XYZ file of C-alpha atoms in Angstrom:
388
model
C -9.561 -10.681 10.238
C -10.500 -9.910 14.027
C -13.928 -10.922 14.719
C -15.409 -8.382 16.269
C -19.123 -8.964 16.056
C -19.997 -10.259 19.340
C -16.754 -7.944 21.360
C -18.008 -5.697 24.386
C -17.138 -2.230 23.431
C -18.660 -0.741 26.042
C -16.872 -3.159 28.966
C -13.789 -2.267 26.685
C -14.361 0.737 27.119
C -14.309 0.813 30.690
C -11.110 -1.249 31.162
C -9.212 1.403 29.101
C -10.638 4.274 30.980
C -9.397 2.827 34.439
C -5.995 2.314 32.800
C -5.212 5.628 31.501
C -6.804 7.131 34.965
C -4.233 5.268 36.484
C -1.776 5.515 34.526
C -2.290 9.455 34.296
C -2.310 8.953 38.343
C 1.265 7.523 38.728
C -0.570 4.346 40.197
C -0.750 2.499 36.403
C -1.929 -1.060 36.973
C -0.371 -2.597 33.153
C 1.642 -1.099 30.633
C -0.899 0.979 28.431
C -1.243 -0.185 24.507
C -1.802 2.649 21.654
C -1.560 2.320 18.200
C -0.201 4.631 15.459
C -2.300 4.934 12.558
C -2.752 7.422 9.926
C -4.912 7.765 6.293
C -1.572 5.214 4.678
C -2.608 2.685 6.648
C -6.319 2.668 5.726
C -5.527 3.975 1.937
C -3.277 0.465 1.945
C -6.394 -1.538 3.242
C -8.787 -3.259 1.212
C -11.426 -3.957 4.204
C -10.437 -0.414 5.153
C -10.496 1.218 1.850
C -12.787 -1.351 -0.104
C -13.618 1.697 -2.425
C -9.841 1.758 -3.831
C -9.715 5.433 -3.180
C -6.102 7.182 -4.300
C -3.357 9.343 -1.772
C -4.307 11.338 -4.767
C -7.960 11.409 -4.559
C -7.569 11.962 -1.188
C -5.204 14.550 -1.181
C -7.287 16.844 -4.049
C -10.019 16.402 -2.710
C -11.955 17.906 0.805
C -15.045 15.714 0.134
C -12.933 12.538 0.182
C -10.363 13.505 2.838
C -13.134 14.683 5.523
C -15.666 11.786 4.353
C -12.314 9.185 4.452
C -10.957 10.076 7.750
C -14.876 9.383 9.264
C -15.295 5.910 7.017
C -11.401 5.242 8.229
C -11.887 6.589 12.025
C -14.983 3.971 12.316
C -13.077 0.787 11.393
C -10.106 1.958 13.551
C -12.577 1.814 16.539
C -14.170 -1.795 15.138
C -10.971 -3.326 14.137
C -7.956 -2.337 15.766
C -7.805 -3.999 20.079
C -6.017 -0.932 21.868
C -6.234 1.136 24.453
C -8.405 4.258 22.350
C -12.609 4.187 23.048
C -14.363 1.421 20.546
C -17.499 1.216 18.937
C -19.581 3.709 17.728
C -18.663 6.962 19.559
C -21.049 7.563 22.617
C -21.925 10.456 25.123
C -21.252 13.315 23.411
C -17.536 11.766 21.569
C -17.379 12.733 17.681
C -15.519 11.439 14.910
C -12.332 13.395 14.257
C -10.793 15.469 11.314
C -8.428 17.004 9.858
C -7.354 18.695 7.258
C -3.616 16.140 6.658
C -1.114 16.616 3.960
C 0.651 13.788 5.270
C 4.976 14.960 5.957
C 5.351 16.259 2.876
C 3.488 19.994 3.134
C 6.585 21.663 5.451
C 8.563 20.663 2.307
C 5.859 21.951 -0.935
C 5.187 25.412 1.869
C 9.352 25.920 0.702
C 8.890 25.671 -2.797
C 9.137 21.548 -3.172
C 7.517 19.688 -6.197
C 5.353 17.313 -4.630
C 4.878 14.114 -6.951
C 2.660 10.854 -5.943
C 4.215 7.086 -6.097
C 1.950 4.253 -6.334
C 1.175 1.993 -4.062
C 3.490 4.983 -1.653
C 3.027 8.157 0.334
C 2.820 11.301 -1.695
C 6.984 12.932 -0.852
C 8.714 16.011 -2.862
C 11.807 16.486 -3.991
C 14.629 18.522 -2.921
C 14.876 21.868 -3.908
C 18.113 22.885 -2.960
C 20.806 21.665 -5.911
C 24.312 23.163 -5.563
C 23.569 25.839 -8.221
C 20.637 26.906 -5.840
C 21.670 26.960 -2.378
C 20.314 30.234 -1.292
C 17.095 30.632 -3.752
C 15.223 30.606 -0.330
C 17.357 33.270 0.682
C 16.451 35.024 -1.939
C 12.504 35.379 -1.633
C 12.577 35.728 2.050
C 10.237 33.580 4.610
C 7.333 32.554 3.154
C 3.996 33.329 4.074
C 2.306 31.992 6.657
C -1.193 30.861 4.461
C 0.542 30.973 1.116
C 1.100 27.704 -0.803
C -0.285 24.680 -0.019
C -1.265 26.524 3.566
C -3.372 28.633 1.036
C -5.093 24.650 0.547
C -4.763 23.691 4.589
C -6.893 27.070 5.211
C -9.449 26.817 2.631
C -9.647 22.870 3.561
C -10.061 24.144 7.693
C -12.549 26.387 6.507
C -15.067 24.129 4.635
C -14.328 21.128 7.114
C -16.092 23.060 9.657
C -18.642 24.230 7.030
C -19.269 20.431 6.516
C -19.207 19.431 9.965
C -22.339 21.478 10.795
C -24.520 19.586 8.403
C -22.712 16.059 8.067
C -22.870 12.786 10.418
C -22.306 9.139 10.207
C -24.258 6.452 11.411
C -25.595 9.454 13.351
C -22.691 10.640 15.160
C -21.098 14.494 14.231
C -18.125 15.444 13.516
C -15.584 17.597 14.540
C -12.701 19.330 13.257
C -9.530 18.613 14.851
C -5.935 19.508 13.797
C -4.227 20.691 10.088
C -0.999 20.410 9.558
C 1.004 23.487 9.094
C 0.555 23.581 14.011
C 3.841 20.852 13.972
C 6.870 20.699 12.529
C 9.150 17.501 11.266
C 12.172 19.557 12.874
C 15.051 22.238 11.629
C 17.141 18.904 10.187
C 14.668 16.916 8.658
C 13.563 19.909 6.763
C 16.568 21.006 5.616
C 17.536 17.312 3.944
C 13.769 17.654 2.805
C 14.760 20.647 0.799
C 18.988 20.254 0.531
C 18.811 16.814 -0.158
C 19.884 14.005 2.971
C 22.590 13.176 2.090
C 23.923 16.960 0.732
C 22.979 18.470 4.042
C 25.319 16.184 5.779
C 28.019 17.125 3.880
C 27.259 21.638 4.642
C 27.204 20.721 8.328
C 31.203 19.580 7.527
C 31.799 21.883 4.210
C 29.990 24.242 4.919
C 29.169 24.884 8.904
C 27.994 28.507 7.409
C 25.895 27.450 5.432
C 24.327 24.700 7.103
C 23.718 27.884 10.535
C 21.936 29.816 7.145
C 19.616 27.616 6.893
C 18.503 25.713 9.954
C 18.014 29.290 11.311
C 16.042 30.054 8.455
C 13.208 26.726 8.233
C 12.968 27.435 12.477
C 12.376 31.542 12.357
C 9.985 30.654 9.273
C 8.695 27.267 11.064
C 8.077 29.448 13.903
C 5.891 32.014 11.524
C 3.737 29.387 10.517
C 3.135 28.154 13.396
C 1.861 31.298 15.771
C 0.446 32.319 12.644
C -1.946 28.969 12.556
C -2.879 29.143 16.451
C -3.997 32.665 15.811
C -6.309 32.150 13.569
C -7.518 29.167 15.415
C -7.926 30.710 18.624
C -5.164 28.634 20.527
C -3.256 29.374 23.441
C 0.185 31.284 21.993
C 2.661 29.004 24.266
C 0.222 26.089 25.345
C 1.801 23.753 28.867
C 2.230 21.167 26.383
C 4.067 21.246 23.430
C 6.032 18.324 20.695
C 7.948 18.268 18.058
C 9.993 15.108 15.933
C 13.245 15.947 13.691
C 14.184 12.100 12.975
C 17.104 12.672 10.675
C 18.746 13.918 14.217
C 19.533 10.097 14.533
C 22.158 10.750 11.670
C 24.845 12.541 13.261
C 26.820 12.443 16.641
C 26.430 13.171 19.798
C 28.884 16.593 19.353
C 27.609 17.256 16.150
C 23.268 17.609 17.285
C 25.209 20.457 20.244
C 26.381 22.434 17.646
C 23.818 21.666 14.702
C 21.036 21.189 15.777
C 20.335 21.971 19.881
C 19.986 25.343 19.351
C 17.589 25.605 16.420
C 15.009 23.383 19.030
C 15.824 25.254 21.524
C 14.062 28.375 19.724
C 11.128 26.465 18.520
C 10.779 25.101 22.102
C 10.886 29.220 23.977
C 8.858 30.318 21.040
C 5.814 27.663 21.349
C 5.702 26.906 24.258
C 5.169 27.999 27.219
C 8.846 29.038 30.136
C 8.582 25.929 32.046
C 6.268 23.376 29.772
C 6.450 20.088 29.660
C 7.598 18.572 26.141
C 7.641 16.065 24.024
C 9.377 14.623 20.645
C 9.020 12.471 18.445
C 12.097 10.316 17.219
C 12.748 7.817 14.771
C 15.469 5.174 14.410
C 18.490 4.902 16.852
C 18.722 8.635 18.141
C 18.929 7.624 21.909
C 22.418 8.984 22.693
C 20.796 12.523 22.282
C 18.044 11.738 24.582
C 19.879 12.640 28.431
C 20.829 16.340 26.416
C 17.397 17.075 25.659
C 15.941 16.038 28.172
C 17.808 18.105 30.069
C 18.732 20.604 27.728
C 14.229 21.032 26.310
C 13.013 19.779 29.193
C 11.471 16.450 26.957
C 9.366 14.176 29.657
C 7.805 12.094 27.110
C 10.372 10.866 24.474
C 7.848 8.544 20.607
C 10.235 6.339 19.936
C 10.625 4.708 16.621
C 13.483 1.220 16.154
C 16.432 0.046 16.799
C 16.849 1.053 20.437
C 17.454 -0.048 23.826
C 13.906 0.605 25.413
C 14.852 -0.602 29.313
C 18.705 1.484 28.714
C 16.709 4.475 28.148
C 14.517 4.189 30.710
C 16.872 3.882 33.276
C 19.052 6.432 31.700
C 16.276 9.144 31.807
C 15.134 7.991 35.284
C 11.902 7.633 37.215
C 9.145 10.583 35.524
C 10.160 10.074 31.739
C 6.967 8.514 29.604
C 8.981 6.208 27.143
C 6.306 4.646 24.056
C 7.720 2.516 22.051
C 7.636 -1.385 20.722
C 8.342 -4.169 18.251
C 9.381 -3.129 15.273
C 6.929 -2.346 12.345
C 7.946 -4.231 9.661
C 7.971 -7.400 12.081
C 4.322 -6.657 13.367
C 3.338 -6.692 9.721
C 4.798 -9.980 8.912
C 4.949 -12.336 11.964
C 2.878 -14.486 13.746
C 0.301 -14.167 15.927
C 2.088 -16.632 18.800
C 5.530 -14.599 17.160
C 4.430 -10.571 17.879
C 2.964 -12.415 21.308
C 6.361 -13.636 22.409
C 8.338 -10.008 21.452
C 5.564 -8.249 23.527
C 6.948 -10.748 26.006
C 10.255 -10.135 25.798
C 9.992 -5.975 25.617
C 7.984 -6.151 28.961
C 10.514 -8.474 31.161
C 13.692 -6.823 29.184
C 12.673 -3.406 32.293
C 10.576 -0.850 30.555
C 8.192 -1.065 33.292
C 11.506 -0.161 35.935
C 9.551 3.891 35.924
C 5.895 2.749 35.381
C 6.001 5.008 32.450
C 6.393 3.140 29.498
C 3.467 2.462 27.059
C 3.705 -0.682 24.677
C 2.843 0.969 20.419
C 4.444 -0.283 17.254
C 7.902 1.378 16.474
C 6.937 3.610 14.315
C 3.393 3.862 12.947
C 1.860 1.644 11.054
C 2.552 -0.288 8.307
C -0.070 -0.572 5.535
C -1.233 -4.383 5.170
C -0.174 -4.974 8.695
C -2.306 -7.852 9.964
C -5.616 -6.911 12.916
C -4.886 -10.244 14.923
C -1.191 -8.853 14.881
C -2.538 -6.405 16.543
C -4.991 -7.550 18.315
C -1.985 -10.675 20.053
C -0.132 -7.868 20.995
C -2.778 -5.746 23.029
C -3.663 -9.832 24.399
C 0.100 -10.000 25.106
C 0.179 -6.032 26.669
C -2.636 -6.601 28.847
C -0.655 -10.824 30.291
C 3.054 -9.586 30.458
C 2.049 -5.490 31.287
C 0.700 -6.388 34.939
C 2.553 -3.868 37.770
């Protein structure tokens, strides 16, 4: 474990502010580094979760979800070195919590059964087998506040009430996002509902059905997000908006353009301002689609997974596009600190700094059991080799 007992958090936070201020002003002094974590990393980390809270306990009890997130937030701010504010929140900062149903909530909302896997995140099983392909069409679009989203509203309202009277280490809590405000994307959800193999076969053997399912998912997603934005008092057409669709890494450029791009356009038009600057998260190697996505969807931030050639992507996308990426998460989990340091050096010297918009991160989402000494090594190497 990294010993941060005597770490100068005040100085760290001043540097972090300077780094991000310079980056956002278009005059970066070095590459910023972020780390993507969620409850998966902390629940399977005995240092962050000494009570051994399980995902089932976390998901099915709002008090557990709320309090675990506060504790995880505190642990992160004292152990995970990156360009985030660290130490106890200061100057009006809060602990941040949100309703967290991981990546299974969309499929569950459509009716897929949820099951818990020992040592892993919860998941769902497909429901649209060949004998029930049209089941959802017959039922119609689900109510935005039905099923798991009814539970999400119950948790959200409970969190707001609890936050009014709850504090941890003298710091109050702010309730933020809710599972349901975003989307993992129409193709990814189609693969969850139908099965990835089955849906990919549909694209070839039954394209009319594939389009019908994608249209249904897209329109349902729009209705859900719009209803939740209205309920929470959020901007209905924000200037900044992002989404994901990891499963497009399975497609050729031609198939993406024919089958998925129209529904991505529909999402962007319905859920963001006409000239919004948009972002997209894409795991796997979907880089062959990036130029088209930038041009057709006005996407100027790509949050990448592994494997892609980051320097080549940055050259191709041009000077104004932000690209987030870095070492493979399994590499970070298993490598030595020195190996991590050398991998960061390799990335920094590959050409990723050419447009001054690169952000270093793990690729993608910190794996359970990743040693914090490796994260610290990544950060120190970023500060050394990421200078402009």
